[in-house]
CSV table of C-alpha atoms in Angstrom, one decimal:
chain,number,residue,atom,x,y,z
A,1,UNK,CA,31.7,12.1,-18.2
A,2,UNK,CA,28.1,12.3,-17.1
A,3,UNK,CA,27.6,11.5,-13.4
A,4,UNK,CA,25.1,8.9,-12.3
A,5,UNK,CA,21.8,10.2,-10.9
A,6,UNK,CA,21.9,7.4,-8.3
A,7,UNK,CA,24.0,7.6,-5.2
A,8,UNK,CA,24.6,4.6,-3.0
A,9,UNK,CA,25.3,6.8,0.0
A,10,UNK,CA,22.1,8.8,-0.4
A,11,UNK,CA,20.0,5.7,-0.7
A,12,UNK,CA,21.6,4.1,2.3
A,13,UNK,CA,21.1,7.3,4.2
A,14,UNK,CA,17.5,7.4,3.3
A,15,UNK,CA,17.0,3.7,4.3
A,16,UNK,CA,18.7,4.5,7.6
A,17,UNK,CA,16.5,7.5,8.4
A,18,UNK,CA,13.3,5.5,8.1
A,19,UNK,CA,14.6,2.2,9.5
A,20,UNK,CA,12.8,2.5,12.8
A,21,UNK,CA,9.2,2.7,11.3
A,22,UNK,CA,10.4,0.4,8.6
A,23,UNK,CA,11.4,-2.3,11.1
A,24,UNK,CA,8.1,-1.8,13.0
A,25,UNK,CA,6.1,-2.3,9.9
A,26,UNK,CA,8.2,-5.2,8.9
A,27,UNK,CA,7.8,-7.0,12.2
A,28,UNK,CA,4.0,-6.3,12.2
A,29,UNK,CA,3.8,-7.6,8.6
A,30,UNK,CA,5.6,-10.8,9.4
A,31,UNK,CA,3.3,-11.4,12.4
A,32,UNK,CA,0.1,-10.9,10.4
A,33,UNK,CA,1.6,-13.0,7.6
A,34,UNK,CA,2.6,-16.0,9.8
A,35,UNK,CA,0.1,-16.1,12.7
A,36,UNK,CA,-3.2,-16.4,10.7
A,37,UNK,CA,-2.2,-19.3,8.5
A,38,UNK,CA,-0.5,-21.1,11.5
A,39,UNK,CA,-3.7,-20.7,13.6
A,40,UNK,CA,-5.8,-21.9,10.6
A,41,UNK,CA,-3.6,-24.9,10.3
A,42,UNK,CA,-3.8,-25.7,14.0
A,43,UNK,CA,-7.6,-25.4,14.0
A,44,UNK,CA,-7.7,-27.6,10.9
A,45,UNK,CA,-5.7,-30.3,12.7
A,46,UNK,CA,-7.9,-30.1,15.8
A,47,UNK,CA,-11.1,-30.5,13.8
A,48,UNK,CA,-9.6,-33.3,11.8
A,49,UNK,CA,-8.7,-35.2,15.0
A,50,UNK,CA,-12.2,-34.6,16.4
A,51,UNK,CA,-14.2,-35.6,13.3
A,52,UNK,CA,-11.9,-37.6,11.0
A,53,UNK,CA,-13.7,-36.1,8.0
A,54,UNK,CA,-10.9,-34.3,6.2
A,55,UNK,CA,-13.0,-33.5,3.1
A,56,UNK,CA,-15.7,-31.4,4.9
A,57,UNK,CA,-13.1,-29.7,7.0
A,58,UNK,CA,-11.0,-28.7,4.0
A,59,UNK,CA,-14.1,-27.3,2.3
A,60,UNK,CA,-14.7,-25.1,5.3
A,61,UNK,CA,-11.2,-23.7,5.2
A,62,UNK,CA,-11.3,-21.7,2.0
A,63,UNK,CA,-9.1,-18.7,2.1
A,64,UNK,CA,-9.9,-15.6,0.0
A,65,UNK,CA,-7.8,-12.7,-1.1
A,66,UNK,CA,-9.8,-10.3,1.1
A,67,UNK,CA,-9.1,-12.2,4.3
A,68,UNK,CA,-5.3,-11.9,3.8
A,69,UNK,CA,-5.3,-8.5,2.1
A,70,UNK,CA,-7.1,-6.6,4.9
A,71,UNK,CA,-4.2,-7.4,7.2
A,72,UNK,CA,-1.7,-5.6,5.0
A,73,UNK,CA,-3.7,-2.4,4.2
A,74,UNK,CA,-1.7,-0.4,6.7
A,75,UNK,CA,1.3,-1.0,4.4
A,76,UNK,CA,-0.6,0.8,1.6
A,77,UNK,CA,-2.0,3.7,3.5
A,78,UNK,CA,0.0,4.4,6.7
A,79,UNK,CA,3.6,3.2,5.8
A,80,UNK,CA,4.1,5.4,2.7
A,81,UNK,CA,2.6,8.4,4.5
A,82,UNK,CA,5.0,8.0,7.5
A,83,UNK,CA,8.1,7.3,5.3
A,84,UNK,CA,7.5,10.4,3.2
A,85,UNK,CA,6.9,12.6,6.3
A,86,UNK,CA,10.2,11.5,7.9
A,87,UNK,CA,12.4,11.4,4.8
A,88,UNK,CA,11.1,14.5,3.1
A,89,UNK,CA,10.1,16.3,6.3
A,90,UNK,CA,12.9,18.9,5.7
A,91,UNK,CA,10.6,20.5,3.1
A,92,UNK,CA,8.3,21.6,6.0
A,93,UNK,CA,11.2,23.4,7.7
A,94,UNK,CA,13.0,26.4,6.2
A,95,UNK,CA,16.2,25.7,8.2
A,96,UNK,CA,16.4,22.0,7.3
A,97,UNK,CA,15.4,22.7,3.7
A,98,UNK,CA,18.2,25.1,3.3
A,99,UNK,CA,20.6,22.6,4.7
A,100,UNK,CA,19.6,19.8,2.3
A,101,UNK,CA,19.6,22.2,-0.7
A,102,UNK,CA,23.1,23.2,0.2
A,103,UNK,CA,24.5,19.7,-0.2
A,104,UNK,CA,26.7,18.6,-3.0
A,105,UNK,CA,23.9,16.8,-4.9
A,106,UNK,CA,21.2,18.3,-7.0
A,107,UNK,CA,17.5,18.4,-5.9
A,108,UNK,CA,16.6,15.9,-8.5
A,109,UNK,CA,19.3,13.5,-7.4
A,110,UNK,CA,18.2,13.9,-3.7
A,111,UNK,CA,14.6,13.3,-4.6
A,112,UNK,CA,15.2,10.2,-6.7
A,113,UNK,CA,17.6,8.5,-4.2
A,114,UNK,CA,15.3,9.2,-1.2
A,115,UNK,CA,12.4,7.9,-3.2
A,116,UNK,CA,14.4,4.7,-3.9
A,117,UNK,CA,14.9,4.4,-0.1
A,118,UNK,CA,11.1,4.6,0.4
A,119,UNK,CA,10.4,2.1,-2.3
A,120,UNK,CA,13.0,-0.3,-0.8
A,121,UNK,CA,11.2,-0.3,2.5
A,122,UNK,CA,7.8,-0.7,0.9
A,123,UNK,CA,9.0,-3.7,-1.0
A,124,UNK,CA,10.5,-5.1,2.2
A,125,UNK,CA,7.3,-4.8,4.2
A,126,UNK,CA,4.9,-5.9,1.4
A,127,UNK,CA,6.5,-8.5,-0.8
A,128,UNK,CA,8.4,-10.7,1.6
A,129,UNK,CA,5.7,-11.1,4.4
A,130,UNK,CA,3.0,-11.9,1.8
A,131,UNK,CA,5.3,-14.4,0.1
A,132,UNK,CA,5.9,-16.1,3.5
A,133,UNK,CA,2.2,-16.1,4.2
A,134,UNK,CA,1.5,-17.6,0.8
A,135,UNK,CA,4.1,-20.4,1.3
A,136,UNK,CA,2.6,-21.4,4.6
A,137,UNK,CA,-0.9,-21.5,3.1
A,138,UNK,CA,0.4,-23.6,0.1
A,139,UNK,CA,2.1,-26.1,2.4
A,140,UNK,CA,-0.9,-26.4,4.6
A,141,UNK,CA,-3.9,-28.6,3.8
A,142,UNK,CA,-6.1,-25.5,3.5
A,143,UNK,CA,-7.8,-24.6,0.2
A,144,UNK,CA,-5.8,-21.8,-1.2
A,145,UNK,CA,-5.1,-20.4,-4.7
A,146,UNK,CA,-1.4,-19.4,-5.1
A,147,UNK,CA,-2.4,-16.8,-7.7
A,148,UNK,CA,-3.9,-14.8,-4.8
A,149,UNK,CA,-0.4,-14.0,-3.7
A,150,UNK,CA,0.7,-12.6,-7.0
A,151,UNK,CA,-2.5,-10.5,-7.2
A,152,UNK,CA,-2.2,-9.3,-3.6
A,153,UNK,CA,1.5,-8.3,-3.9
A,154,UNK,CA,1.0,-6.2,-7.1
A,155,UNK,CA,-2.2,-4.7,-5.7
A,156,UNK,CA,-0.7,-3.5,-2.4
A,157,UNK,CA,2.5,-2.4,-4.1
A,158,UNK,CA,0.6,-0.4,-6.7
A,159,UNK,CA,-1.6,1.2,-4.1
A,160,UNK,CA,1.4,2.1,-1.9
A,161,UNK,CA,3.3,3.6,-4.8
A,162,UNK,CA,0.3,5.7,-5.6
A,163,UNK,CA,0.0,6.9,-2.0
A,164,UNK,CA,3.7,7.7,-2.0
A,165,UNK,CA,3.4,9.8,-5.2
A,166,UNK,CA,0.4,11.7,-4.0
A,167,UNK,CA,2.2,12.5,-0.7
A,168,UNK,CA,5.3,13.7,-2.3
A,169,UNK,CA,3.4,16.0,-4.6
A,170,UNK,CA,1.6,17.4,-1.6
A,171,UNK,CA,4.8,17.9,0.3
A,172,UNK,CA,6.5,19.6,-2.6
A,173,UNK,CA,3.7,22.2,-2.8
A,174,UNK,CA,2.8,22.9,0.8
A,175,UNK,CA,4.9,23.6,3.8
A,176,UNK,CA,3.3,22.1,6.9
A,177,UNK,CA,2.2,18.7,8.0
A,178,UNK,CA,-1.5,19.7,8.2
A,179,UNK,CA,-1.5,21.2,4.7
A,180,UNK,CA,0.4,18.1,3.5
A,181,UNK,CA,-2.4,15.9,4.8
A,182,UNK,CA,-5.2,18.1,3.3
A,183,UNK,CA,-3.6,18.3,-0.1
A,184,UNK,CA,-2.7,14.7,-0.1
A,185,UNK,CA,-6.4,13.8,0.5
A,186,UNK,CA,-7.5,16.1,-2.3
A,187,UNK,CA,-5.0,14.7,-4.8
A,188,UNK,CA,-6.0,11.1,-3.9
A,189,UNK,CA,-9.8,11.5,-3.7
A,190,UNK,CA,-10.8,14.6,-5.6
A,191,UNK,CA,-10.3,13.2,-9.2
A,192,UNK,CA,-12.6,10.3,-8.4
A,193,UNK,CA,-15.2,12.7,-6.9
A,194,UNK,CA,-15.1,14.8,-10.0
A,195,UNK,CA,-15.5,11.8,-12.3
A,196,UNK,CA,-18.4,10.5,-10.2
A,197,UNK,CA,-20.1,13.9,-10.2
A,198,UNK,CA,-19.7,14.4,-13.9
A,199,UNK,CA,-20.9,10.8,-14.6
A,200,UNK,CA,-23.9,11.2,-12.3
A,201,UNK,CA,-24.9,14.6,-13.7
A,202,UNK,CA,-24.6,13.4,-17.3
A,203,UNK,CA,-26.6,10.2,-16.9
A,204,UNK,CA,-29.3,11.9,-14.8
A,205,UNK,CA,-29.8,14.6,-17.5
A,206,UNK,CA,-29.7,12.1,-20.4
A,207,UNK,CA,-32.1,9.3,-19.7
A,208,UNK,CA,-31.0,7.4,-22.8
A,209,UNK,CA,-27.4,7.2,-21.5
A,210,UNK,CA,-26.4,5.1,-18.6
A,211,UNK,CA,-23.2,5.2,-16.5
A,212,UNK,CA,-21.7,2.2,-18.3
A,213,UNK,CA,-22.0,4.0,-21.6
A,214,UNK,CA,-20.1,7.1,-20.5
A,215,UNK,CA,-17.6,5.0,-18.4
A,216,UNK,CA,-16.0,8.0,-16.7
A,217,UNK,CA,-15.5,6.0,-13.5
A,218,UNK,CA,-11.8,5.9,-12.8
A,219,UNK,CA,-12.2,4.1,-9.5
A,220,UNK,CA,-10.8,0.8,-10.9
A,221,UNK,CA,-7.5,2.6,-11.5
A,222,UNK,CA,-7.2,4.2,-8.1
A,223,UNK,CA,-6.6,1.2,-5.9
A,224,UNK,CA,-6.4,3.0,-2.5
A,225,UNK,CA,-9.6,4.9,-3.1
A,226,UNK,CA,-11.4,1.8,-4.4
A,227,UNK,CA,-10.5,-0.3,-1.3
A,228,UNK,CA,-11.4,2.6,1.0
A,229,UNK,CA,-14.8,3.2,-0.6
A,230,UNK,CA,-15.5,-0.6,-0.7
A,231,UNK,CA,-14.8,-1.0,3.0
A,232,UNK,CA,-16.8,2.1,3.9
A,233,UNK,CA,-19.8,0.9,1.8
A,234,UNK,CA,-19.7,-2.6,3.4
A,235,UNK,CA,-19.7,-1.0,6.8
A,236,UNK,CA,-22.9,0.8,6.0
């Protein structure tokens, strides 16, 4: 009989090993999910009591996806990075690596179950706080589109999963935290740099072809890089 590749004990062990940073991110996420809509609701009530013009006040309290999403970006960039470093940190130590590889389970089984533990915490710190924030905004008199919540959840989750994958690839190839970080950055950013360079060189050499014609820009499919470059561009 073929054994299952999933192990409840390994998944729970992985969840336990990263529970401290997981709880820290979870508490922070609920704070940034609850406090902004509550404060917006309080300010709305104060202005309503002062002016008695609910229509104008409601029009001034339009919430966009960017206002909410920026508060959860640490769950996309920092949380997966820390979870991977802690749970797969044994790959950076020969002694710890030998210990894990001597366990009863295969390397594939160990990888998959520890990855499930990381995905569990990512879902916990992303989905539930954003849902709570969305419910508060929906119940409040503030103008808010509920579809923002669905879009935000899938965007942050997709970005966090991509960061997790890039980090795990980097850790499987290199053997130190510094080299993990360098290779992680190359895996995440270098494909977009190559696409942009090729696109720019091609369109600058062929004046009858524009960037939209070649369409080698993969930025729309790389959510973490797209958000990072957008923020950096707006700062300049």
